[in-house]
Amino acid sequence: MRVTCLCGGVGAARFLQGLVQVVEPSSVTAIVNTGDDVELNGLMISPDIDIVIYTLAGVVDESKGWGLRGDTFNCLRAMERFGLETWFKLGDMDLATHIFRTMMLRRGFKLSQVTEAERKAFNVEVKVIPMTDDKVTTIVKVEGEWVHFQDYMVKMACQGVVEGVGFKGIEKAKPAPGVLEAIREADVVVIPPSNPIVSITPILSVQGVREAVEKAKRVVAISPIVGGKTIKGPADKLMAALGFEVSPKGVAEIYKGLAKSMVIDEVDRNYAPAIEEMGIKVGVTNTIMRDLEAKRSLASFALKLAMG
Ligand code: FO1
């Protein structure tokens, strides 16, 4: 069975860990959001790509969900001496990835080619493709001022009233090689429990992606909102700021016309009828990915629901 996932960072990466327990890893493709990408101190950082690759390689720092397990931060401390930006915590080993990516991009390689090299270096079997090779930057309007998504999330710790979200460069962004094919050829397209506003919407907004997902045979989404909040990240705050109900129903509204089925958590089972009324088949299960068995079980449940 060929499965294609539209991926943000931590939630998607954890889902993929479960998915590869039930589907041959080489028949899984992860199309990854690059709106969160940021240039810091001259280094090109693609957080969601690294989170997906590190997690699948089994080397991620599980407690944070990003960065490398056992990493140290000596270089970052040394950077302070020069007054460089140190609010984004780049570990010593993690820096090797960013140096490699920056070097290859400067030599003229595309982000998709660099990502393929990174995947191989980490012995990851799942195909990992950035949504686009073009530059897209997610920006957030906080109390009148547009800032980079990472500034809002990490530097400002999601403080302040959000008034808007934008994706700079999205109008011109073409899908990276293999993106549309992976959606068209998939038996199931999965939208894992990622942030619908800043992780999934940018992917869907790349030229031709939304149309390809609309035409896909089976599309199953997993609600990242459980009991009125997110497990990780600012999805709840951003959904509320953009006028969506912070519930699986609000998530279903964002995925209307795309998702044919949706997995919601047991605590949210009351929302099932309202979502079914929107023409989306609902499956209710535990969606909290506490351990590998919970991840495997969620992936298996989502695929079964999609297959009907
Ligand atoms: N998230 C944080 O909350 N604080 C950090 O200092 C931070 C550093 C970081 C470094 C490398 C990397 O690949 C990811 C990192 N993240 C950090 C995670 C990242 O900002 C977000 O989780 C994603 O962009 C959202 O998916």
mmCIF file of C-alpha atoms and ligand atoms in Angstrom:
data_model
loop_
_atom_site.group_PDB
_atom_site.id
_atom_site.type_symbol
_atom_site.label_atom_id
_atom_site.label_comp_id
_atom_site.label_asym_id
_atom_site.label_seq_id
_atom_site.Cartn_x
_atom_site.Cartn_y
_atom_site.Cartn_z
ATOM 1 C CA MET A 1 0.000 0.000 0.000
ATOM 2 C CA ARG A 2 1.370 3.440 -0.965
ATOM 3 C CA VAL A 3 0.792 6.127 1.637
ATOM 4 C CA THR A 4 1.582 9.828 1.254
ATOM 5 C CA CYS A 5 1.552 12.106 4.308
ATOM 6 C CA LEU A 6 1.385 15.906 4.329
ATOM 7 C CA CYS A 7 3.693 16.736 7.208
ATOM 8 C CA GLY A 8 4.456 19.454 9.684
ATOM 9 C CA GLY A 9 6.946 18.782 12.469
ATOM 10 C CA VAL A 10 6.565 16.829 15.708
ATOM 11 C CA GLY A 11 2.973 15.484 15.361
ATOM 12 C CA ALA A 12 3.562 14.251 11.819
ATOM 13 C CA ALA A 13 6.950 12.747 12.664
ATOM 14 C CA ARG A 14 5.478 10.773 15.576
ATOM 15 C CA PHE A 15 2.623 9.568 13.354
ATOM 16 C CA LEU A 16 5.145 8.437 10.712
ATOM 17 C CA GLN A 17 6.944 6.366 13.366
ATOM 18 C CA GLY A 18 3.711 4.432 13.846
ATOM 19 C CA LEU A 19 2.921 4.296 10.137
ATOM 20 C CA VAL A 20 6.179 2.524 9.287
ATOM 21 C CA GLN A 21 5.174 -0.214 11.739
ATOM 22 C CA VAL A 22 2.144 -1.055 9.583
ATOM 23 C CA VAL A 23 3.257 -0.102 6.048
ATOM 24 C CA GLU A 24 6.517 -0.881 4.238
ATOM 25 C CA PRO A 25 8.648 2.267 4.907
ATOM 26 C CA SER A 26 9.792 2.467 1.282
ATOM 27 C CA SER A 27 6.165 2.865 0.144
ATOM 28 C CA VAL A 28 5.631 5.894 2.395
ATOM 29 C CA THR A 29 6.250 9.444 1.170
ATOM 30 C CA ALA A 30 6.397 12.444 3.519
ATOM 31 C CA ILE A 31 5.722 15.799 1.858
ATOM 32 C CA VAL A 32 7.050 18.301 4.352
ATOM 33 C CA ASN A 33 6.153 21.922 5.111
ATOM 34 C CA THR A 34 8.987 24.405 4.544
ATOM 35 C CA GLY A 35 7.149 27.571 5.597
ATOM 36 C CA ASP A 36 8.882 27.326 8.996
ATOM 37 C CA ASP A 37 12.324 27.443 7.350
ATOM 38 C CA VAL A 38 14.514 30.190 8.687
ATOM 39 C CA GLU A 39 17.941 31.656 7.968
ATOM 40 C CA LEU A 40 19.875 32.345 11.176
ATOM 41 C CA ASN A 41 23.510 33.414 11.438
ATOM 42 C CA GLY A 42 23.926 32.590 7.742
ATOM 43 C CA LEU A 43 22.627 29.025 8.161
ATOM 44 C CA MET A 44 19.615 27.638 6.306
ATOM 45 C CA ILE A 45 17.417 25.765 8.775
ATOM 46 C CA SER A 46 14.502 23.519 7.729
ATOM 47 C CA PRO A 47 13.036 22.489 11.106
ATOM 48 C CA ASP A 48 10.194 20.281 9.865
ATOM 49 C CA ILE A 49 12.397 18.340 7.434
ATOM 50 C CA ASP A 50 14.942 17.707 10.199
ATOM 51 C CA ILE A 51 12.272 16.742 12.734
ATOM 52 C CA VAL A 52 10.837 14.151 10.304
ATOM 53 C CA ILE A 53 14.243 12.721 9.362
ATOM 54 C CA TYR A 54 15.686 12.682 12.909
ATOM 55 C CA THR A 55 12.513 11.060 14.272
ATOM 56 C CA LEU A 56 12.396 8.342 11.613
ATOM 57 C CA ALA A 57 16.121 7.732 12.107
ATOM 58 C CA GLY A 58 15.466 7.237 15.844
ATOM 59 C CA VAL A 59 17.927 9.980 16.836
ATOM 60 C CA VAL A 60 15.538 12.796 17.746
ATOM 61 C CA ASP A 61 15.462 14.271 21.253
ATOM 62 C CA GLU A 62 12.126 12.681 22.189
ATOM 63 C CA SER A 63 11.491 14.988 25.141
ATOM 64 C CA LYS A 64 11.510 18.105 22.940
ATOM 65 C CA GLY A 65 10.448 16.468 19.688
ATOM 66 C CA TRP A 66 13.180 18.338 17.768
ATOM 67 C CA GLY A 67 16.990 18.406 17.756
ATOM 68 C CA LEU A 68 19.277 15.436 18.316
ATOM 69 C CA ARG A 69 19.255 13.260 21.435
ATOM 70 C CA GLY A 70 22.297 13.916 23.630
ATOM 71 C CA ASP A 71 23.281 17.064 21.734
ATOM 72 C CA THR A 72 25.335 19.764 23.455
ATOM 73 C CA PHE A 73 25.164 23.541 22.957
ATOM 74 C CA ASN A 74 28.803 24.666 23.211
ATOM 75 C CA CYS A 75 28.850 26.406 19.829
ATOM 76 C CA LEU A 76 25.663 28.309 20.677
ATOM 77 C CA ARG A 77 27.258 29.561 23.921
ATOM 78 C CA ALA A 78 30.375 30.589 22.019
ATOM 79 C CA MET A 79 28.167 32.493 19.538
ATOM 80 C CA GLU A 80 26.894 34.691 22.397
ATOM 81 C CA ARG A 81 30.348 36.249 22.602
ATOM 82 C CA PHE A 82 29.822 37.690 19.116
ATOM 83 C CA GLY A 83 26.309 38.895 19.809
ATOM 84 C CA LEU A 84 24.873 36.394 17.328
ATOM 85 C CA GLU A 85 21.281 35.158 17.525
ATOM 86 C CA THR A 86 21.066 32.359 20.075
ATOM 87 C CA TRP A 87 17.352 32.202 20.899
ATOM 88 C CA PHE A 88 16.887 29.335 18.420
ATOM 89 C CA LYS A 89 18.613 26.429 20.129
ATOM 90 C CA LEU A 90 20.885 24.801 17.557
ATOM 91 C CA GLY A 91 22.864 21.945 19.077
ATOM 92 C CA ASP A 92 26.460 21.130 18.156
ATOM 93 C CA MET A 93 25.583 17.948 16.231
ATOM 94 C CA ASP A 94 22.451 19.540 14.740
ATOM 95 C CA LEU A 95 24.673 22.313 13.351
ATOM 96 C CA ALA A 96 26.324 19.771 11.039
ATOM 97 C CA THR A 97 22.985 19.321 9.260
ATOM 98 C CA HIS A 98 22.520 23.078 8.820
ATOM 99 C CA ILE A 99 26.108 23.575 7.636
ATOM 100 C CA PHE A 100 25.657 20.740 5.119
ATOM 101 C CA ARG A 101 22.304 22.122 3.883
ATOM 102 C CA THR A 102 23.642 25.687 3.586
ATOM 103 C CA MET A 103 26.767 24.537 1.748
ATOM 104 C CA MET A 104 24.820 22.422 -0.758
ATOM 105 C CA LEU A 105 22.223 25.155 -1.403
ATOM 106 C CA ARG A 106 25.056 27.662 -2.011
ATOM 107 C CA ARG A 107 26.547 25.223 -4.522
ATOM 108 C CA GLY A 108 23.259 25.351 -6.427
ATOM 109 C CA PHE A 109 21.575 22.144 -5.293
ATOM 110 C CA LYS A 110 17.823 22.275 -4.710
ATOM 111 C CA LEU A 111 16.350 21.780 -1.231
ATOM 112 C CA SER A 112 14.775 18.520 -2.465
ATOM 113 C CA GLN A 113 18.212 17.216 -3.504
ATOM 114 C CA VAL A 114 19.774 18.247 -0.199
ATOM 115 C CA THR A 115 16.893 16.594 1.681
ATOM 116 C CA GLU A 116 17.430 13.372 -0.278
ATOM 117 C CA ALA A 117 21.117 13.429 0.699
ATOM 118 C CA GLU A 118 20.169 14.074 4.344
ATOM 119 C CA ARG A 119 17.659 11.205 4.298
ATOM 120 C CA LYS A 120 20.348 8.845 2.988
ATOM 121 C CA ALA A 121 22.917 10.076 5.519
ATOM 122 C CA PHE A 122 20.461 9.193 8.306
ATOM 123 C CA ASN A 123 19.488 5.847 6.697
ATOM 124 C CA VAL A 124 15.820 6.765 6.502
ATOM 125 C CA GLU A 125 13.777 4.588 4.143
ATOM 126 C CA VAL A 126 10.682 6.801 3.972
ATOM 127 C CA LYS A 127 10.853 9.183 1.012
ATOM 128 C CA VAL A 128 11.065 12.748 2.359
ATOM 129 C CA ILE A 129 10.250 15.616 -0.038
ATOM 130 C CA PRO A 130 10.014 19.314 0.804
ATOM 131 C CA MET A 131 6.700 20.784 -0.423
ATOM 132 C CA THR A 132 8.625 23.134 -2.724
ATOM 133 C CA ASP A 133 12.152 24.090 -3.731
ATOM 134 C CA ASP A 134 11.048 27.734 -3.807
ATOM 135 C CA LYS A 135 11.307 30.016 -0.808
ATOM 136 C CA VAL A 136 8.133 30.252 1.263
ATOM 137 C CA THR A 137 8.092 31.996 4.649
ATOM 138 C CA THR A 138 5.288 31.730 7.173
ATOM 139 C CA ILE A 139 4.682 35.075 8.858
ATOM 140 C CA VAL A 140 2.404 35.967 11.739
ATOM 141 C CA LYS A 141 0.870 39.374 12.454
ATOM 142 C CA VAL A 142 1.206 39.980 16.180
ATOM 143 C CA GLU A 143 -0.339 43.188 17.506
ATOM 144 C CA GLY A 144 0.150 45.063 14.257
ATOM 145 C CA GLU A 145 3.593 43.717 13.350
ATOM 146 C CA TRP A 146 4.399 40.900 10.902
ATOM 147 C CA VAL A 147 7.094 38.552 12.260
ATOM 148 C CA HIS A 148 8.619 35.255 11.094
ATOM 149 C CA PHE A 149 6.754 32.218 12.458
ATOM 150 C CA GLN A 150 9.837 31.107 14.439
ATOM 151 C CA ASP A 151 10.091 34.572 16.026
ATOM 152 C CA TYR A 152 6.468 34.266 17.115
ATOM 153 C CA MET A 153 6.742 30.672 18.313
ATOM 154 C CA VAL A 154 10.217 30.498 19.837
ATOM 155 C CA LYS A 155 11.510 34.040 20.485
ATOM 156 C CA MET A 156 8.146 35.457 21.615
ATOM 157 C CA ALA A 157 6.921 32.119 23.100
ATOM 158 C CA CYS A 158 3.554 32.593 21.297
ATOM 159 C CA GLN A 159 2.797 35.712 23.382
ATOM 160 C CA GLY A 160 0.694 38.542 21.980
ATOM 161 C CA VAL A 161 -2.562 38.750 20.062
ATOM 162 C CA VAL A 162 -2.367 37.151 16.608
ATOM 163 C CA GLU A 163 -4.171 39.127 13.899
ATOM 164 C CA GLY A 164 -3.197 37.198 10.795
ATOM 165 C CA VAL A 165 -1.066 34.516 9.184
ATOM 166 C CA GLY A 166 0.585 34.738 5.768
ATOM 167 C CA PHE A 167 2.857 32.696 3.530
ATOM 168 C CA LYS A 168 5.349 34.947 1.759
ATOM 169 C CA GLY A 169 6.304 33.604 -1.678
ATOM 170 C CA ILE A 170 3.475 31.038 -1.828
ATOM 171 C CA GLU A 171 1.918 32.409 -5.071
ATOM 172 C CA LYS A 172 5.060 31.508 -6.993
ATOM 173 C CA ALA A 173 5.849 28.244 -5.196
ATOM 174 C CA LYS A 174 5.900 25.215 -7.458
ATOM 175 C CA PRO A 175 5.751 21.704 -6.023
ATOM 176 C CA ALA A 176 9.139 20.020 -5.586
ATOM 177 C CA PRO A 177 9.786 17.071 -7.941
ATOM 178 C CA GLY A 178 7.702 14.084 -6.902
ATOM 179 C CA VAL A 179 5.148 15.957 -4.774
ATOM 180 C CA LEU A 180 2.156 15.780 -7.131
ATOM 181 C CA GLU A 181 3.047 12.245 -8.266
ATOM 182 C CA ALA A 182 3.182 11.044 -4.647
ATOM 183 C CA ILE A 183 -0.312 12.437 -4.034
ATOM 184 C CA ARG A 184 -1.734 11.087 -7.302
ATOM 185 C CA GLU A 185 -0.230 7.617 -6.911
ATOM 186 C CA ALA A 186 -1.040 7.149 -3.216
ATOM 187 C CA ASP A 187 -3.617 4.589 -2.144
ATOM 188 C CA VAL A 188 -4.147 6.772 0.914
ATOM 189 C CA VAL A 189 -3.210 10.408 1.563
ATOM 190 C CA VAL A 190 -2.864 11.129 5.291
ATOM 191 C CA ILE A 191 -3.009 14.505 6.972
ATOM 192 C CA PRO A 192 -1.403 13.657 10.337
ATOM 193 C CA PRO A 193 -2.110 15.609 13.556
ATOM 194 C CA SER A 194 -0.131 18.646 12.405
ATOM 195 C CA ASN A 195 -0.978 22.326 12.752
ATOM 196 C CA PRO A 196 -3.700 22.890 10.093
ATOM 197 C CA ILE A 197 -2.895 26.615 9.821
ATOM 198 C CA VAL A 198 0.902 26.825 9.654
ATOM 199 C CA SER A 199 1.917 23.273 8.685
ATOM 200 C CA ILE A 200 -0.768 21.911 6.339
ATOM 201 C CA THR A 201 -2.194 25.082 4.726
ATOM 202 C CA PRO A 202 1.206 26.072 3.228
ATOM 203 C CA ILE A 203 1.556 22.598 1.646
ATOM 204 C CA LEU A 204 -1.996 22.781 0.247
ATOM 205 C CA SER A 205 -1.272 26.271 -1.110
ATOM 206 C CA VAL A 206 1.668 25.200 -3.282
ATOM 207 C CA GLN A 207 0.627 25.203 -6.972
ATOM 208 C CA GLY A 208 -1.492 22.150 -7.841
ATOM 209 C CA VAL A 209 -1.337 20.475 -4.425
ATOM 210 C CA ARG A 210 -4.869 21.287 -3.218
ATOM 211 C CA GLU A 211 -6.304 20.128 -6.562
ATOM 212 C CA ALA A 212 -4.292 16.885 -6.400
ATOM 213 C CA VAL A 213 -5.502 16.196 -2.834
ATOM 214 C CA GLU A 214 -9.107 16.972 -3.867
ATOM 215 C CA LYS A 215 -8.842 14.321 -6.563
ATOM 216 C CA ALA A 216 -7.086 11.726 -4.402
ATOM 217 C CA LYS A 217 -8.985 8.477 -3.861
ATOM 218 C CA ARG A 218 -8.731 8.372 -0.084
ATOM 219 C CA VAL A 219 -7.775 11.224 2.219
ATOM 220 C CA VAL A 220 -7.837 10.788 5.992
ATOM 221 C CA ALA A 221 -7.037 13.548 8.481
ATOM 222 C CA ILE A 222 -6.264 13.218 12.175
ATOM 223 C CA SER A 223 -7.395 16.074 14.411
ATOM 224 C CA PRO A 224 -4.492 17.754 16.241
ATOM 225 C CA ILE A 225 -7.041 19.371 18.569
ATOM 226 C CA VAL A 226 -7.905 17.169 21.530
ATOM 227 C CA GLY A 227 -10.191 18.375 24.309
ATOM 228 C CA GLY A 228 -10.042 21.980 23.055
ATOM 229 C CA LYS A 229 -6.268 22.307 22.846
ATOM 230 C CA THR A 230 -3.172 21.093 20.985
ATOM 231 C CA ILE A 231 -0.719 18.540 22.305
ATOM 232 C CA LYS A 232 2.183 20.683 21.058
ATOM 233 C CA GLY A 233 2.569 24.041 19.320
ATOM 234 C CA PRO A 234 0.228 26.982 18.764
ATOM 235 C CA ALA A 235 -2.475 25.397 16.540
ATOM 236 C CA ASP A 236 -5.196 26.246 19.083
ATOM 237 C CA LYS A 237 -4.159 29.907 19.374
ATOM 238 C CA LEU A 238 -3.821 30.332 15.605
ATOM 239 C CA MET A 239 -7.140 28.629 14.852
ATOM 240 C CA ALA A 240 -8.922 30.866 17.358
ATOM 241 C CA ALA A 241 -7.178 33.951 15.953
ATOM 242 C CA LEU A 242 -8.382 33.118 12.435
ATOM 243 C CA GLY A 243 -11.960 32.573 13.594
ATOM 244 C CA PHE A 244 -12.082 28.764 13.610
ATOM 245 C CA GLU A 245 -13.673 26.846 16.454
ATOM 246 C CA VAL A 246 -10.862 25.200 18.457
ATOM 247 C CA SER A 247 -12.248 21.686 18.116
ATOM 248 C CA PRO A 248 -12.157 18.757 15.675
ATOM 249 C CA LYS A 249 -15.143 20.479 13.984
ATOM 250 C CA GLY A 250 -12.981 23.564 13.363
ATOM 251 C CA VAL A 251 -10.279 21.294 11.920
ATOM 252 C CA ALA A 252 -12.898 19.602 9.710
ATOM 253 C CA GLU A 253 -13.944 23.018 8.388
ATOM 254 C CA ILE A 254 -10.352 23.657 7.274
ATOM 255 C CA TYR A 255 -10.175 20.234 5.566
ATOM 256 C CA LYS A 256 -13.690 20.350 4.025
ATOM 257 C CA GLY A 257 -13.605 19.223 0.403
ATOM 258 C CA LEU A 258 -10.263 17.480 1.007
ATOM 259 C CA ALA A 259 -10.584 14.910 3.800
ATOM 260 C CA LYS A 260 -13.042 12.105 3.156
ATOM 261 C CA SER A 261 -12.558 10.736 6.635
ATOM 262 C CA MET A 262 -11.262 12.057 9.926
ATOM 263 C CA VAL A 263 -9.945 10.538 13.135
ATOM 264 C CA ILE A 264 -10.916 12.312 16.355
ATOM 265 C CA ASP A 265 -10.042 11.529 19.963
ATOM 266 C CA GLU A 266 -12.328 9.685 22.347
ATOM 267 C CA VAL A 267 -12.717 12.832 24.480
ATOM 268 C CA ASP A 268 -14.171 14.609 21.431
ATOM 269 C CA ARG A 269 -16.637 11.914 20.381
ATOM 270 C CA ASN A 270 -19.539 14.412 20.743
ATOM 271 C CA TYR A 271 -18.269 16.243 17.658
ATOM 272 C CA ALA A 272 -18.696 13.172 15.426
ATOM 273 C CA PRO A 273 -22.288 13.911 14.230
ATOM 274 C CA ALA A 274 -21.479 17.543 13.284
ATOM 275 C CA ILE A 275 -18.429 16.428 11.272
ATOM 276 C CA GLU A 276 -20.359 13.589 9.606
ATOM 277 C CA GLU A 277 -22.951 16.210 8.569
ATOM 278 C CA MET A 278 -20.143 17.922 6.650
ATOM 279 C CA GLY A 279 -19.792 14.746 4.583
ATOM 280 C CA ILE A 280 -16.698 13.504 6.411
ATOM 281 C CA LYS A 281 -16.702 9.969 7.835
ATOM 282 C CA VAL A 282 -15.523 9.971 11.456
ATOM 283 C CA GLY A 283 -13.505 7.407 13.394
ATOM 284 C CA VAL A 284 -13.107 7.751 17.167
ATOM 285 C CA THR A 285 -10.030 6.400 18.965
ATOM 286 C CA ASN A 286 -7.220 7.400 21.306
ATOM 287 C CA THR A 287 -5.059 9.860 19.344
ATOM 288 C CA ILE A 288 -2.462 10.616 22.033
ATOM 289 C CA MET A 289 0.799 9.108 20.751
ATOM 290 C CA ARG A 290 2.359 8.282 24.132
ATOM 291 C CA ASP A 291 4.493 5.346 22.980
ATOM 292 C CA LEU A 292 5.292 3.348 19.880
ATOM 293 C CA GLU A 293 2.279 1.058 20.349
ATOM 294 C CA ALA A 294 -0.076 4.074 20.518
ATOM 295 C CA LYS A 295 1.529 5.487 17.339
ATOM 296 C CA ARG A 296 1.219 2.140 15.533
ATOM 297 C CA SER A 297 -2.368 1.724 16.654
ATOM 298 C CA LEU A 298 -3.345 5.259 15.501
ATOM 299 C CA ALA A 299 -1.721 4.731 12.073
ATOM 300 C CA SER A 300 -3.455 1.387 11.643
ATOM 301 C CA PHE A 301 -6.830 2.881 12.704
ATOM 302 C CA ALA A 302 -6.470 5.824 10.276
ATOM 303 C CA LEU A 303 -5.612 3.566 7.335
ATOM 304 C CA LYS A 304 -8.518 1.214 8.068
ATOM 305 C CA LEU A 305 -10.913 4.166 8.304
ATOM 306 C CA ALA A 306 -9.629 5.544 4.989
ATOM 307 C CA MET A 307 -9.917 2.156 3.269
ATOM 308 C CA GLY A 308 -13.533 1.955 4.498
HETATM 309 N N1 FO1 B 1 11.602 24.883 18.887
HETATM 310 C C1 FO1 B 1 11.589 25.616 20.017
HETATM 311 O O1 FO1 B 1 10.545 25.751 20.640
HETATM 312 N N2 FO1 B 1 12.740 26.218 20.478
HETATM 313 C C2 FO1 B 1 13.927 26.093 19.839
HETATM 314 O O2 FO1 B 1 14.926 26.659 20.271
HETATM 315 C C3 FO1 B 1 13.966 25.270 18.657
HETATM 316 C C4 FO1 B 1 15.132 25.021 17.980
HETATM 317 C C5 FO1 B 1 15.135 24.146 16.878
HETATM 318 C C6 FO1 B 1 16.315 23.836 16.232
HETATM 319 C C7 FO1 B 1 16.339 22.976 15.151
HETATM 320 C C8 FO1 B 1 15.133 22.435 14.692
HETATM 321 O O3 FO1 B 1 15.160 21.597 13.641
HETATM 322 C C9 FO1 B 1 13.942 22.721 15.332
HETATM 323 C C10 FO1 B 1 13.929 23.583 16.430
HETATM 324 N N3 FO1 B 1 12.742 23.877 17.087
HETATM 325 C C11 FO1 B 1 12.751 24.673 18.217
HETATM 326 C C12 FO1 B 1 11.458 23.332 16.636
HETATM 327 C C13 FO1 B 1 10.759 24.217 15.588
HETATM 328 O O4 FO1 B 1 10.832 25.563 15.830
HETATM 329 C C14 FO1 B 1 9.248 23.930 15.495
HETATM 330 O O5 FO1 B 1 8.820 22.872 16.278
HETATM 331 C C15 FO1 B 1 8.798 23.716 14.111
HETATM 332 O O6 FO1 B 1 9.179 24.702 13.229
HETATM 333 C C16 FO1 B 1 7.276 23.546 14.051
HETATM 334 O O7 FO1 B 1 7.044 22.381 13.409
#
